[in-house]
Amino acid sequence: MSKLNPNFLKTSDLSYEIVLRNIDPPATVEDKRRILKGILAQEGSDRSFIGITDPYDLKDNVNELTESITDISNLVSNFQGSPNNDDYTYFITSDPCIT
């Protein structure tokens, strides 16, 4: 099974994953990554959470979603390669945020 890697997440994504688990995110990116790594380790162990809720309202986060979509669109539109290219193979077979 794939595992989320906090080292590849943007600040807004780190905050989202932490808030999703009902924890107030710290101010710095380093602390957010440290906290999320601990949370994910705990989720992967026998210790479980009572429940995970999604306190985010998508209507309130349109700017972050639009920014992420724009980033992805730019990557796709600027990609130059063919199915024989190593980068092409990497992009279609992996997600850099998941290891």
PDB file of C-alpha atoms in Angstrom:
ATOM      1  CA  MET A   1       0.000   0.000   0.000  1.00  0.00           C
ATOM      2  CA  SER A   2       1.183   3.549  -0.717  1.00  0.00           C
ATOM      3  CA  LYS A   3       2.294   5.758   2.133  1.00  0.00           C
ATOM      4  CA  LEU A   4       1.946   9.541   2.270  1.00  0.00           C
ATOM      5  CA  ASN A   5       5.328  11.283   2.448  1.00  0.00           C
ATOM      6  CA  PRO A   6       5.146  14.653   4.287  1.00  0.00           C
ATOM      7  CA  ASN A   7       8.509  15.712   2.820  1.00  0.00           C
ATOM      8  CA  PHE A   8       6.887  16.295  -0.576  1.00  0.00           C
ATOM      9  CA  LEU A   9       3.783  18.185   0.573  1.00  0.00           C
ATOM     10  CA  LYS A  10       3.214  21.930   0.310  1.00  0.00           C
ATOM     11  CA  THR A  11       2.514  23.936   3.472  1.00  0.00           C
ATOM     12  CA  SER A  12      -1.209  24.092   2.732  1.00  0.00           C
ATOM     13  CA  ASP A  13      -1.320  20.322   2.153  1.00  0.00           C
ATOM     14  CA  LEU A  14       0.532  19.663   5.420  1.00  0.00           C
ATOM     15  CA  SER A  15      -1.927  21.873   7.300  1.00  0.00           C
ATOM     16  CA  TYR A  16      -4.868  20.135   5.635  1.00  0.00           C
ATOM     17  CA  GLU A  17      -3.646  16.659   6.599  1.00  0.00           C
ATOM     18  CA  ILE A  18      -3.034  17.762  10.205  1.00  0.00           C
ATOM     19  CA  VAL A  19      -6.364  19.597  10.600  1.00  0.00           C
ATOM     20  CA  LEU A  20      -8.128  16.629   8.998  1.00  0.00           C
ATOM     21  CA  ARG A  21      -7.019  14.665  12.060  1.00  0.00           C
ATOM     22  CA  ASN A  22      -8.413  17.291  14.486  1.00  0.00           C
ATOM     23  CA  ILE A  23      -5.016  18.723  15.476  1.00  0.00           C
ATOM     24  CA  ASP A  24      -4.053  22.398  15.296  1.00  0.00           C
ATOM     25  CA  PRO A  25      -1.158  22.717  12.842  1.00  0.00           C
ATOM     26  CA  PRO A  26       2.034  24.385  14.097  1.00  0.00           C
ATOM     27  CA  ALA A  27       3.371  27.546  12.445  1.00  0.00           C
ATOM     28  CA  THR A  28       6.541  26.270  10.752  1.00  0.00           C
ATOM     29  CA  VAL A  29       6.790  23.853   7.843  1.00  0.00           C
ATOM     30  CA  GLU A  30       9.404  21.795   9.713  1.00  0.00           C
ATOM     31  CA  ASP A  31       7.082  21.365  12.701  1.00  0.00           C
ATOM     32  CA  LYS A  32       4.163  20.506  10.413  1.00  0.00           C
ATOM     33  CA  ARG A  33       6.220  17.770   8.757  1.00  0.00           C
ATOM     34  CA  ARG A  34       7.395  16.440  12.124  1.00  0.00           C
ATOM     35  CA  ILE A  35       3.851  16.386  13.527  1.00  0.00           C
ATOM     36  CA  LEU A  36       2.381  14.762  10.406  1.00  0.00           C
ATOM     37  CA  LYS A  37       5.104  12.092  10.370  1.00  0.00           C
ATOM     38  CA  GLY A  38       4.228  11.267  13.988  1.00  0.00           C
ATOM     39  CA  ILE A  39       0.521  11.163  13.217  1.00  0.00           C
ATOM     40  CA  LEU A  40       1.055   8.877  10.228  1.00  0.00           C
ATOM     41  CA  ALA A  41       3.313   6.594  12.276  1.00  0.00           C
ATOM     42  CA  GLN A  42       0.629   6.364  14.955  1.00  0.00           C
ATOM     43  CA  GLU A  43      -2.046   5.625  12.363  1.00  0.00           C
ATOM     44  CA  GLY A  44       0.148   2.870  10.935  1.00  0.00           C
ATOM     45  CA  SER A  45       0.601   1.221  14.317  1.00  0.00           C
ATOM     46  CA  ASP A  46      -1.960  -0.683  16.357  1.00  0.00           C
ATOM     47  CA  ARG A  47      -3.005   2.533  18.064  1.00  0.00           C
ATOM     48  CA  SER A  48      -5.986   4.039  16.319  1.00  0.00           C
ATOM     49  CA  PHE A  49      -7.865   7.294  16.329  1.00  0.00           C
ATOM     50  CA  ILE A  50     -11.505   7.514  17.329  1.00  0.00           C
ATOM     51  CA  GLY A  51     -12.367   9.053  13.993  1.00  0.00           C
ATOM     52  CA  ILE A  52     -11.091  11.259  11.253  1.00  0.00           C
ATOM     53  CA  THR A  53     -13.308  14.084  10.107  1.00  0.00           C
ATOM     54  CA  ASP A  54     -12.922  16.675   7.419  1.00  0.00           C
ATOM     55  CA  PRO A  55     -13.444  20.118   8.981  1.00  0.00           C
ATOM     56  CA  TYR A  56     -12.537  21.840   5.722  1.00  0.00           C
ATOM     57  CA  ASP A  57     -15.285  23.425   3.686  1.00  0.00           C
ATOM     58  CA  LEU A  58     -14.267  23.140   0.050  1.00  0.00           C
ATOM     59  CA  LYS A  59     -16.069  26.378  -0.783  1.00  0.00           C
ATOM     60  CA  ASP A  60     -13.799  28.206   1.659  1.00  0.00           C
ATOM     61  CA  ASN A  61     -10.650  26.690   0.151  1.00  0.00           C
ATOM     62  CA  VAL A  62     -11.202  27.491  -3.501  1.00  0.00           C
ATOM     63  CA  ASN A  63      -7.981  29.537  -3.700  1.00  0.00           C
ATOM     64  CA  GLU A  64      -5.798  26.679  -2.436  1.00  0.00           C
ATOM     65  CA  LEU A  65      -7.541  24.213  -4.731  1.00  0.00           C
ATOM     66  CA  THR A  66      -7.194  26.560  -7.693  1.00  0.00           C
ATOM     67  CA  GLU A  67      -3.486  27.032  -6.929  1.00  0.00           C
ATOM     68  CA  SER A  68      -2.936  23.258  -6.803  1.00  0.00           C
ATOM     69  CA  ILE A  69      -4.832  22.754 -10.056  1.00  0.00           C
ATOM     70  CA  THR A  70      -2.803  25.538 -11.691  1.00  0.00           C
ATOM     71  CA  ASP A  71       0.460  23.944 -10.496  1.00  0.00           C
ATOM     72  CA  ILE A  72      -0.554  20.574 -11.926  1.00  0.00           C
ATOM     73  CA  SER A  73      -1.783  22.135 -15.182  1.00  0.00           C
ATOM     74  CA  ASN A  74       1.528  23.971 -15.597  1.00  0.00           C
ATOM     75  CA  LEU A  75       3.485  20.765 -15.046  1.00  0.00           C
ATOM     76  CA  VAL A  76       1.388  18.975 -17.648  1.00  0.00           C
ATOM     77  CA  SER A  77       1.464  21.783 -20.219  1.00  0.00           C
ATOM     78  CA  ASN A  78       5.220  22.350 -19.835  1.00  0.00           C
ATOM     79  CA  PHE A  79       6.092  18.674 -20.016  1.00  0.00           C
ATOM     80  CA  GLN A  80       8.072  17.778 -23.094  1.00  0.00           C
ATOM     81  CA  GLY A  81       8.567  14.123 -23.700  1.00  0.00           C
ATOM     82  CA  SER A  82       7.349  10.995 -25.335  1.00  0.00           C
ATOM     83  CA  PRO A  83       6.472   7.518 -24.088  1.00  0.00           C
ATOM     84  CA  ASN A  84      10.113   6.576 -24.701  1.00  0.00           C
ATOM     85  CA  ASN A  85      11.371   9.320 -22.361  1.00  0.00           C
ATOM     86  CA  ASP A  86      12.428   8.431 -18.777  1.00  0.00           C
ATOM     87  CA  ASP A  87      10.592  11.472 -17.378  1.00  0.00           C
ATOM     88  CA  TYR A  88       7.405  10.364 -19.115  1.00  0.00           C
ATOM     89  CA  THR A  89       7.668   6.950 -17.493  1.00  0.00           C
ATOM     90  CA  TYR A  90       8.309   8.531 -14.089  1.00  0.00           C
ATOM     91  CA  PHE A  91       5.322  10.885 -14.304  1.00  0.00           C
ATOM     92  CA  ILE A  92       2.821   8.250 -15.391  1.00  0.00           C
ATOM     93  CA  THR A  93       3.987   5.576 -12.942  1.00  0.00           C
ATOM     94  CA  SER A  94       4.557   7.530  -9.742  1.00  0.00           C
ATOM     95  CA  ASP A  95       3.191  10.244  -7.538  1.00  0.00           C
ATOM     96  CA  PRO A  96       6.039  12.245  -5.951  1.00  0.00           C
ATOM     97  CA  CYS A  97       3.893  12.847  -2.842  1.00  0.00           C
ATOM     98  CA  ILE A  98       3.438   9.127  -2.239  1.00  0.00           C
ATOM     99  CA  THR A  99       6.186   6.583  -1.670  1.00  0.00           C
TER     100      THR A  99
END
